[in-house]
Protein backbone atom coordinates (compact mmCIF):
# COMPACT_ATOMS: atom_id res chain seq x y z
CA UNK A 1 0.00 0.00 0.00
CA UNK A 2 2.69 2.41 1.03
CA UNK A 3 4.81 1.65 -2.03
CA UNK A 4 1.91 2.27 -4.38
CA UNK A 5 1.09 5.42 -2.51
CA UNK A 6 4.58 6.75 -2.97
CA UNK A 7 4.48 5.78 -6.62
CA UNK A 8 1.23 7.70 -7.04
CA UNK A 9 2.73 10.71 -5.31
CA UNK A 10 5.75 10.52 -7.58
CA UNK A 11 3.54 10.65 -10.65
CA UNK A 12 2.82 14.31 -10.40
CA UNK A 13 0.78 14.08 -7.22
CA UNK A 14 -2.23 13.06 -9.28
CA UNK A 15 -2.60 9.50 -8.07
CA UNK A 16 -2.16 8.35 -11.64
CA UNK A 17 -2.04 4.70 -10.58
CA UNK A 18 -3.97 2.81 -8.02
CA UNK A 19 -7.01 4.97 -7.44
CA UNK A 20 -8.78 4.24 -4.19
CA UNK A 21 -6.73 1.11 -3.57
CA UNK A 22 -3.67 3.37 -3.24
CA UNK A 23 -5.30 5.51 -0.56
CA UNK A 24 -4.07 5.18 2.98
CA UNK A 25 -6.68 3.64 5.25
CA UNK A 26 -7.59 6.88 7.07
CA UNK A 27 -8.05 8.79 3.80
CA UNK A 28 -10.17 5.96 2.48
CA UNK A 29 -12.35 5.96 5.59
CA UNK A 30 -12.86 9.69 5.25
CA UNK A 31 -13.84 9.46 1.57
CA UNK A 32 -16.11 6.48 2.22
CA UNK A 33 -17.88 8.17 5.12
CA UNK A 34 -17.97 11.90 4.30
CA UNK A 35 -18.92 12.54 0.68
CA UNK A 36 -22.02 13.90 2.37
CA UNK A 37 -22.99 14.56 5.95
CA UNK A 38 -20.19 16.95 6.84
CA UNK A 39 -20.89 17.80 10.50
CA UNK A 40 -22.62 21.16 10.93
CA UNK A 41 -20.87 21.95 14.19
CA UNK A 42 -18.14 24.49 15.00
CA UNK A 43 -15.33 21.92 14.74
CA UNK A 44 -16.47 19.53 11.98
CA UNK A 45 -13.06 17.97 11.36
CA UNK A 46 -12.73 17.08 15.01
CA UNK A 47 -16.12 15.32 14.87
CA UNK A 48 -15.16 13.51 11.68
CA UNK A 49 -11.96 12.37 13.34
CA UNK A 50 -13.89 10.94 16.28
CA UNK A 51 -16.07 8.95 13.88
CA UNK A 52 -13.16 7.40 11.95
CA UNK A 53 -10.55 7.18 14.71
CA UNK A 54 -8.33 10.16 13.91
CA UNK A 55 -7.36 13.38 15.62
CA UNK A 56 -8.54 16.68 14.19
CA UNK A 57 -4.98 17.39 13.00
CA UNK A 58 -4.81 13.99 11.27
CA UNK A 59 -8.11 14.65 9.46
CA UNK A 60 -6.86 18.01 8.22
CA UNK A 61 -3.55 16.45 7.12
CA UNK A 62 -5.37 13.68 5.28
CA UNK A 63 -7.64 16.17 3.50
CA UNK A 64 -4.70 18.33 2.44
CA UNK A 65 -2.96 15.19 1.12
CA UNK A 66 -6.05 14.14 -0.84
CA UNK A 67 -6.35 17.63 -2.28
CA UNK A 68 -2.69 17.70 -3.31
CA UNK A 69 -3.13 14.40 -5.09
CA UNK A 70 -6.19 15.64 -6.94
CA UNK A 71 -8.55 13.05 -5.43
CA UNK A 72 -10.32 15.73 -3.41
CA UNK A 73 -11.77 18.58 -5.43
CA UNK A 74 -13.03 20.42 -2.35
CA UNK A 75 -14.78 20.02 0.96
CA UNK A 76 -17.96 21.85 0.22
CA UNK A 77 -21.41 21.95 -1.26
CA UNK A 78 -22.92 20.31 -4.33
CA UNK A 79 -25.77 22.59 -5.29
CA UNK A 80 -28.93 21.34 -6.96
CA UNK A 81 -29.00 22.47 -10.60
CA UNK A 82 -31.26 25.41 -11.39
CA UNK A 83 -31.66 26.55 -7.79
CA UNK A 84 -28.81 29.03 -8.00
CA UNK A 85 -27.99 30.53 -11.36
CA UNK A 86 -28.52 28.82 -14.70
CA UNK A 87 -26.55 26.04 -16.33
CA UNK A 88 -26.44 23.77 -19.33
CA UNK A 89 -24.45 20.98 -20.91
CA UNK A 90 -23.07 22.08 -24.27
CA UNK A 91 -21.27 20.35 -27.12
CA UNK A 92 -19.20 21.29 -30.15
CA UNK A 93 -17.80 19.44 -33.15
CA UNK A 94 -14.17 20.50 -33.38
CA UNK A 95 -11.66 19.29 -36.00
CA UNK A 96 -8.88 17.34 -34.31
CA UNK A 97 -6.21 19.85 -35.33
CA UNK A 98 -8.06 22.65 -33.54
CA UNK A 99 -9.13 20.75 -30.47
CA UNK A 100 -6.35 21.80 -28.09
CA UNK A 101 -6.77 25.46 -28.93
CA UNK A 102 -10.57 25.45 -28.77
CA UNK A 103 -10.59 23.44 -25.54
CA UNK A 104 -8.22 25.95 -23.96
CA UNK A 105 -10.49 28.83 -25.05
CA UNK A 106 -13.51 27.09 -23.55
CA UNK A 107 -11.73 26.17 -20.31
CA UNK A 108 -10.49 29.73 -19.85
CA UNK A 109 -14.06 30.92 -19.20
CA UNK A 110 -14.73 31.01 -15.44
CA UNK A 111 -18.33 29.96 -16.19
CA UNK A 112 -17.11 26.58 -17.54
CA UNK A 113 -16.62 24.02 -14.79
CA UNK A 114 -16.34 20.76 -16.75
CA UNK A 115 -14.75 20.35 -20.17
CA UNK A 116 -14.07 16.95 -21.71
CA UNK A 117 -13.07 15.49 -25.02
CA UNK A 118 -15.44 12.63 -25.86
CA UNK A 119 -15.60 10.07 -28.63
CA UNK A 120 -17.78 10.93 -31.61
CA UNK A 121 -18.39 13.77 -34.03
CA UNK A 122 -19.49 16.08 -31.23
CA UNK A 123 -16.18 15.75 -29.46
CA UNK A 124 -15.99 18.62 -26.97
CA UNK A 125 -18.49 18.59 -24.10
CA UNK A 126 -18.64 21.22 -21.41
CA UNK A 127 -20.91 22.52 -18.65
CA UNK A 128 -21.59 26.24 -18.36
CA UNK A 129 -22.95 27.70 -15.11
CA UNK A 130 -23.85 31.37 -15.00
CA UNK A 131 -25.53 33.82 -12.67
CA UNK A 132 -28.80 33.78 -14.67
CA UNK A 133 -30.29 32.79 -18.06
CA UNK A 134 -29.19 36.02 -19.76
CA UNK A 135 -25.62 35.58 -18.56
CA UNK A 136 -25.70 31.95 -19.71
CA UNK A 137 -26.93 32.86 -23.20
CA UNK A 138 -24.23 35.52 -23.48
CA UNK A 139 -21.48 33.09 -22.48
CA UNK A 140 -22.67 30.47 -25.00
CA UNK A 141 -22.79 33.08 -27.77
CA UNK A 142 -19.33 34.37 -26.89
CA UNK A 143 -17.85 30.85 -26.90
CA UNK A 144 -19.46 30.15 -30.27
CA UNK A 145 -18.05 33.35 -31.74
CA UNK A 146 -14.58 32.99 -30.23
CA UNK A 147 -14.21 29.35 -31.29
CA UNK A 148 -15.86 29.56 -34.70
CA UNK A 149 -17.99 26.44 -34.19
CA UNK A 150 -21.68 26.01 -33.42
CA UNK A 151 -22.38 25.47 -29.73
CA UNK A 152 -25.17 22.98 -29.15
CA UNK A 153 -26.86 23.68 -25.82
CA UNK A 154 -28.61 20.72 -24.17
CA UNK A 155 -30.25 22.07 -21.02
CA UNK A 156 -31.48 19.69 -18.38
CA UNK A 157 -35.23 19.25 -18.19
CA UNK A 158 -35.49 16.71 -15.43
CA UNK A 159 -33.21 14.88 -13.06
CA UNK A 160 -33.80 11.20 -12.30
CA UNK A 161 -30.72 10.40 -10.26
CA UNK A 162 -29.19 12.73 -7.73
CA UNK A 163 -25.49 13.09 -7.12
CA UNK A 164 -24.66 11.20 -3.95
CA UNK A 165 -20.96 10.87 -4.59
CA UNK A 166 -18.98 7.81 -5.54
CA UNK A 167 -19.29 4.31 -4.19
CA UNK A 168 -16.04 2.77 -2.96
CA UNK A 169 -17.44 -0.77 -2.78
CA UNK A 170 -15.81 -2.14 -5.91
CA UNK A 171 -12.32 -1.37 -4.66
CA UNK A 172 -12.52 -4.07 -2.03
CA UNK B 1 -38.40 26.53 -7.89
CA UNK B 2 -39.56 27.07 -4.29
CA UNK B 3 -35.95 26.76 -3.23
CA UNK B 4 -34.95 29.60 -5.52
CA UNK B 5 -37.41 32.04 -4.04
CA UNK B 6 -36.22 31.08 -0.56
CA UNK B 7 -32.66 32.05 -1.39
CA UNK B 8 -31.95 35.43 0.19
CA UNK B 9 -28.86 37.56 -0.58
CA UNK B 10 -26.98 36.28 2.48
CA UNK B 11 -27.54 32.66 1.40
CA UNK B 12 -26.31 33.55 -2.06
CA UNK B 13 -23.23 35.27 -0.62
CA UNK B 14 -22.55 32.24 1.54
CA UNK B 15 -22.80 29.82 -1.41
CA UNK B 16 -20.48 32.13 -3.34
CA UNK B 17 -17.97 32.19 -0.49
CA UNK B 18 -17.75 28.39 -0.35
CA UNK B 19 -17.91 27.60 -4.07
CA UNK B 20 -14.18 26.79 -4.00
CA UNK B 21 -14.68 24.78 -0.83
CA UNK B 22 -14.45 25.38 2.88
CA UNK B 23 -11.01 26.33 4.22
CA UNK B 24 -9.24 23.33 5.73
CA UNK B 25 -8.89 24.81 9.20
CA UNK B 26 -10.21 23.75 12.60
CA UNK B 27 -13.11 26.24 12.54
CA UNK B 28 -14.05 26.47 8.83
CA UNK B 29 -17.53 27.94 9.39
CA UNK B 30 -16.11 30.70 11.55
CA UNK B 31 -13.44 31.44 8.92
CA UNK B 32 -16.08 31.71 6.17
CA UNK B 33 -18.24 33.90 8.39
CA UNK B 34 -15.38 36.28 9.03
CA UNK B 35 -15.12 36.96 5.30
CA UNK B 36 -18.85 37.67 5.09
CA UNK B 37 -19.52 39.48 8.34
CA UNK B 38 -21.56 36.54 9.68
CA UNK B 39 -21.31 34.73 12.99
CA UNK B 40 -20.19 31.13 12.92
CA UNK B 41 -23.66 30.15 14.15
CA UNK B 42 -25.36 32.00 11.28
CA UNK B 43 -23.15 30.20 8.73
CA UNK B 44 -24.05 26.84 10.27
CA UNK B 45 -27.77 27.62 10.49
CA UNK B 46 -27.92 28.84 6.91
CA UNK B 47 -26.05 25.78 5.59
CA UNK B 48 -28.41 23.53 7.55
CA UNK B 49 -31.40 25.31 6.06
CA UNK B 50 -30.00 25.17 2.51
CA UNK B 51 -29.48 21.42 2.95
CA UNK B 52 -32.97 20.93 4.34
CA UNK B 53 -34.60 22.87 1.51
CA UNK B 54 -32.59 20.92 -1.07
CA UNK B 55 -30.64 23.85 -2.52
CA UNK B 56 -27.51 22.11 -1.29
CA UNK B 57 -27.70 18.51 -2.38
CA UNK B 58 -24.80 17.34 -0.26
CA UNK B 59 -22.12 18.90 1.90
CA UNK B 60 -18.91 16.95 2.20
CA UNK B 61 -15.89 15.63 0.34
CA UNK B 62 -16.28 16.25 -3.39
CA UNK B 63 -13.94 13.85 -5.15
CA UNK B 64 -12.73 13.43 -8.72
CA UNK B 65 -13.82 10.12 -10.21
CA UNK B 66 -10.70 9.68 -12.35
CA UNK B 67 -8.30 10.08 -9.44
CA UNK B 68 -10.52 7.80 -7.38
CA UNK B 69 -9.78 4.99 -9.83
CA UNK B 70 -12.69 5.23 -12.26
CA UNK B 71 -10.66 5.36 -15.47
CA UNK B 72 -13.35 4.45 -17.99
CA UNK B 73 -16.12 7.02 -18.00
CA UNK B 74 -18.95 6.98 -20.47
CA UNK B 75 -21.84 9.29 -21.11
CA UNK B 76 -24.68 7.23 -22.57
CA UNK B 77 -27.55 8.87 -24.43
CA UNK B 78 -30.79 7.48 -25.82
CA UNK B 79 -33.54 8.85 -28.01
CA UNK B 80 -36.72 7.85 -26.17
CA UNK B 81 -40.28 8.85 -27.07
CA UNK B 82 -41.36 11.74 -24.84
CA UNK B 83 -44.18 9.76 -23.26
CA UNK B 84 -41.80 6.98 -22.20
CA UNK B 85 -38.74 8.90 -21.11
CA UNK B 86 -39.67 9.54 -17.47
CA UNK B 87 -40.39 5.88 -16.79
CA UNK B 88 -37.16 4.82 -18.51
CA UNK B 89 -35.23 7.46 -16.56
CA UNK B 90 -36.64 6.18 -13.29
CA UNK B 91 -35.61 2.61 -14.19
CA UNK B 92 -32.10 3.72 -15.13
CA UNK B 93 -31.74 5.79 -11.97
CA UNK B 94 -32.40 2.67 -9.90
CA UNK B 95 -29.37 0.93 -11.44
CA UNK B 96 -26.35 0.91 -9.09
CA UNK B 97 -23.97 1.39 -12.04
CA UNK B 98 -25.70 4.59 -13.16
CA UNK B 99 -24.13 7.59 -11.50
CA UNK B 100 -26.20 10.48 -12.86
CA UNK B 101 -29.34 10.37 -14.96
CA UNK B 102 -31.05 13.29 -16.69
CA UNK B 103 -33.57 14.20 -19.31
CA UNK B 104 -32.25 16.94 -21.58
CA UNK B 105 -33.83 19.02 -24.32
CA UNK B 106 -33.31 17.62 -27.82
CA UNK B 107 -31.44 19.60 -30.47
CA UNK B 108 -31.88 19.40 -34.27
CA UNK B 109 -28.33 18.07 -34.51
CA UNK B 110 -28.64 15.83 -31.45
CA UNK B 111 -31.97 14.00 -31.04
CA UNK B 112 -31.12 12.27 -27.75
CA UNK B 113 -33.13 13.15 -24.66
CA UNK B 114 -32.09 10.64 -21.95
CA UNK B 115 -28.57 10.84 -20.50
CA UNK B 116 -26.64 8.96 -17.88
CA UNK B 117 -23.06 8.47 -16.72
CA UNK B 118 -21.49 5.06 -16.16
CA UNK B 119 -18.03 4.91 -14.56
CA UNK B 120 -15.77 1.92 -14.16
CA UNK B 121 -12.24 0.64 -14.08
CA UNK B 122 -12.00 -0.39 -17.72
CA UNK B 123 -13.83 0.04 -21.00
CA UNK B 124 -15.00 -3.55 -21.40
CA UNK B 125 -16.57 -3.63 -17.96
CA UNK B 126 -18.36 -0.33 -18.61
CA UNK B 127 -19.63 -1.50 -22.01
CA UNK B 128 -20.96 -4.72 -20.48
CA UNK B 129 -22.66 -2.71 -17.75
CA UNK B 130 -24.23 -0.38 -20.31
CA UNK B 131 -25.64 -3.37 -22.23
CA UNK B 132 -27.11 -4.78 -19.04
CA UNK B 133 -28.74 -1.57 -17.82
CA UNK B 134 -30.02 -0.82 -21.33
CA UNK B 135 -31.80 -4.16 -21.42
CA UNK B 136 -33.20 -3.91 -17.89
CA UNK B 137 -34.45 -0.36 -18.48
CA UNK B 138 -36.32 -1.50 -21.61
CA UNK B 139 -34.18 0.65 -23.88
CA UNK B 140 -32.67 -2.07 -26.08
CA UNK B 141 -34.59 -0.95 -29.17
CA UNK B 142 -33.88 2.77 -28.79
CA UNK B 143 -31.21 4.71 -30.68
CA UNK B 144 -28.21 4.97 -28.39
CA UNK B 145 -24.77 6.54 -28.34
CA UNK B 146 -21.93 5.76 -25.94
CA UNK B 147 -19.42 8.58 -25.55
CA UNK B 148 -16.36 7.63 -23.54
CA UNK B 149 -14.34 10.53 -22.26
CA UNK B 150 -10.88 10.99 -23.72
CA UNK B 151 -9.09 14.04 -22.36
CA UNK B 152 -10.27 16.02 -19.39
CA UNK B 153 -9.51 19.67 -19.99
CA UNK B 154 -11.22 21.05 -16.89
CA UNK B 155 -13.08 19.75 -13.86
CA UNK B 156 -13.93 21.76 -10.82
CA UNK B 157 -16.95 22.98 -8.88
CA UNK B 158 -19.45 25.26 -10.56
CA UNK B 159 -19.36 28.99 -9.94
CA UNK B 160 -22.67 30.51 -8.90
CA UNK B 161 -21.57 33.98 -7.95
CA UNK B 162 -19.66 36.17 -10.38
CA UNK B 163 -18.07 39.56 -10.05
CA UNK B 164 -19.93 42.05 -12.21
CA UNK B 165 -17.65 44.22 -14.37
CA UNK B 166 -16.85 47.41 -12.51
CA UNK B 167 -17.59 45.85 -9.12
CA UNK B 168 -14.34 44.03 -8.60
CA UNK B 169 -14.27 44.60 -4.87
CA UNK B 170 -14.43 42.08 -1.99
Short mmCIF file of C-alpha atoms in Angstrom, two decimals, chain A residues 41-171:
data_model
loop_
_atom_site.label_atom_id
_atom_site.label_comp_id
_atom_site.label_asym_id
_atom_site.label_seq_id
_atom_site.Cartn_x
_atom_site.Cartn_y
_atom_site.Cartn_z
CA UNK A 41 -20.87 21.95 14.19
CA UNK A 42 -18.14 24.49 15.00
CA UNK A 43 -15.33 21.92 14.74
CA UNK A 44 -16.47 19.53 11.98
CA UNK A 45 -13.06 17.97 11.36
CA UNK A 46 -12.73 17.08 15.01
CA UNK A 47 -16.12 15.32 14.87
CA UNK A 48 -15.16 13.51 11.68
CA UNK A 49 -11.96 12.37 13.34
CA UNK A 50 -13.89 10.94 16.28
CA UNK A 51 -16.07 8.95 13.88
CA UNK A 52 -13.16 7.40 11.95
CA UNK A 53 -10.55 7.18 14.71
CA UNK A 54 -8.33 10.16 13.91
CA UNK A 55 -7.36 13.38 15.62
CA UNK A 56 -8.54 16.68 14.19
CA UNK A 57 -4.98 17.39 13.00
CA UNK A 58 -4.81 13.99 11.27
CA UNK A 59 -8.11 14.65 9.46
CA UNK A 60 -6.86 18.01 8.22
CA UNK A 61 -3.55 16.45 7.12
CA UNK A 62 -5.37 13.68 5.28
CA UNK A 63 -7.64 16.17 3.50
CA UNK A 64 -4.70 18.33 2.44
CA UNK A 65 -2.96 15.19 1.12
CA UNK A 66 -6.05 14.14 -0.84
CA UNK A 67 -6.35 17.63 -2.28
CA UNK A 68 -2.69 17.70 -3.31
CA UNK A 69 -3.13 14.40 -5.09
CA UNK A 70 -6.19 15.64 -6.94
CA UNK A 71 -8.55 13.05 -5.43
CA UNK A 72 -10.32 15.73 -3.41
CA UNK A 73 -11.77 18.58 -5.43
CA UNK A 74 -13.03 20.42 -2.35
CA UNK A 75 -14.78 20.02 0.96
CA UNK A 76 -17.96 21.85 0.22
CA UNK A 77 -21.41 21.95 -1.26
CA UNK A 78 -22.92 20.31 -4.33
CA UNK A 79 -25.77 22.59 -5.29
CA UNK A 80 -28.93 21.34 -6.96
CA UNK A 81 -29.00 22.47 -10.60
CA UNK A 82 -31.26 25.41 -11.39
CA UNK A 83 -31.66 26.55 -7.79
CA UNK A 84 -28.81 29.03 -8.00
CA UNK A 85 -27.99 30.53 -11.36
CA UNK A 86 -28.52 28.82 -14.70
CA UNK A 87 -26.55 26.04 -16.33
CA UNK A 88 -26.44 23.77 -19.33
CA UNK A 89 -24.45 20.98 -20.91
CA UNK A 90 -23.07 22.08 -24.27
CA UNK A 91 -21.27 20.35 -27.12
CA UNK A 92 -19.20 21.29 -30.15
CA UNK A 93 -17.80 19.44 -33.15
CA UNK A 94 -14.17 20.50 -33.38
CA UNK A 95 -11.66 19.29 -36.00
CA UNK A 96 -8.88 17.34 -34.31
CA UNK A 97 -6.21 19.85 -35.33
CA UNK A 98 -8.06 22.65 -33.54
CA UNK A 99 -9.13 20.75 -30.47
CA UNK A 100 -6.35 21.80 -28.09
CA UNK A 101 -6.77 25.46 -28.93
CA UNK A 102 -10.57 25.45 -28.77
CA UNK A 103 -10.59 23.44 -25.54
CA UNK A 104 -8.22 25.95 -23.96
CA UNK A 105 -10.49 28.83 -25.05
CA UNK A 106 -13.51 27.09 -23.55
CA UNK A 107 -11.73 26.17 -20.31
CA UNK A 108 -10.49 29.73 -19.85
CA UNK A 109 -14.06 30.92 -19.20
CA UNK A 110 -14.73 31.01 -15.44
CA UNK A 111 -18.33 29.96 -16.19
CA UNK A 112 -17.11 26.58 -17.54
CA UNK A 113 -16.62 24.02 -14.79
CA UNK A 114 -16.34 20.76 -16.75
CA UNK A 115 -14.75 20.35 -20.17
CA UNK A 116 -14.07 16.95 -21.71
CA UNK A 117 -13.07 15.49 -25.02
CA UNK A 118 -15.44 12.63 -25.86
CA UNK A 119 -15.60 10.07 -28.63
CA UNK A 120 -17.78 10.93 -31.61
CA UNK A 121 -18.39 13.77 -34.03
CA UNK A 122 -19.49 16.08 -31.23
CA UNK A 123 -16.18 15.75 -29.46
CA UNK A 124 -15.99 18.62 -26.97
CA UNK A 125 -18.49 18.59 -24.10
CA UNK A 126 -18.64 21.22 -21.41
CA UNK A 127 -20.91 22.52 -18.65
CA UNK A 128 -21.59 26.24 -18.36
CA UNK A 129 -22.95 27.70 -15.11
CA UNK A 130 -23.85 31.37 -15.00
CA UNK A 131 -25.53 33.82 -12.67
CA UNK A 132 -28.80 33.78 -14.67
CA UNK A 133 -30.29 32.79 -18.06
CA UNK A 134 -29.19 36.02 -19.76
CA UNK A 135 -25.62 35.58 -18.56
CA UNK A 136 -25.70 31.95 -19.71
CA UNK A 137 -26.93 32.86 -23.20
CA UNK A 138 -24.23 35.52 -23.48
CA UNK A 139 -21.48 33.09 -22.48
CA UNK A 140 -22.67 30.47 -25.00
CA UNK A 141 -22.79 33.08 -27.77
CA UNK A 142 -19.33 34.37 -26.89
CA UNK A 143 -17.85 30.85 -26.90
CA UNK A 144 -19.46 30.15 -30.27
CA UNK A 145 -18.05 33.35 -31.74
CA UNK A 146 -14.58 32.99 -30.23
CA UNK A 147 -14.21 29.35 -31.29
CA UNK A 148 -15.86 29.56 -34.70
CA UNK A 149 -17.99 26.44 -34.19
CA UNK A 150 -21.68 26.01 -33.42
CA UNK A 151 -22.38 25.47 -29.73
CA UNK A 152 -25.17 22.98 -29.15
CA UNK A 153 -26.86 23.68 -25.82
CA UNK A 154 -28.61 20.72 -24.17
CA UNK A 155 -30.25 22.07 -21.02
CA UNK A 156 -31.48 19.69 -18.38
CA UNK A 157 -35.23 19.25 -18.19
CA UNK A 158 -35.49 16.71 -15.43
CA UNK A 159 -33.21 14.88 -13.06
CA UNK A 160 -33.80 11.20 -12.30
CA UNK A 161 -30.72 10.40 -10.26
CA UNK A 162 -29.19 12.73 -7.73
CA UNK A 163 -25.49 13.09 -7.12
CA UNK A 164 -24.66 11.20 -3.95
CA UNK A 165 -20.96 10.87 -4.59
CA UNK A 166 -18.98 7.81 -5.54
CA UNK A 167 -19.29 4.31 -4.19
CA UNK A 168 -16.04 2.77 -2.96
CA UNK A 169 -17.44 -0.77 -2.78
CA UNK A 170 -15.81 -2.14 -5.91
CA UNK A 171 -12.32 -1.37 -4.66
#
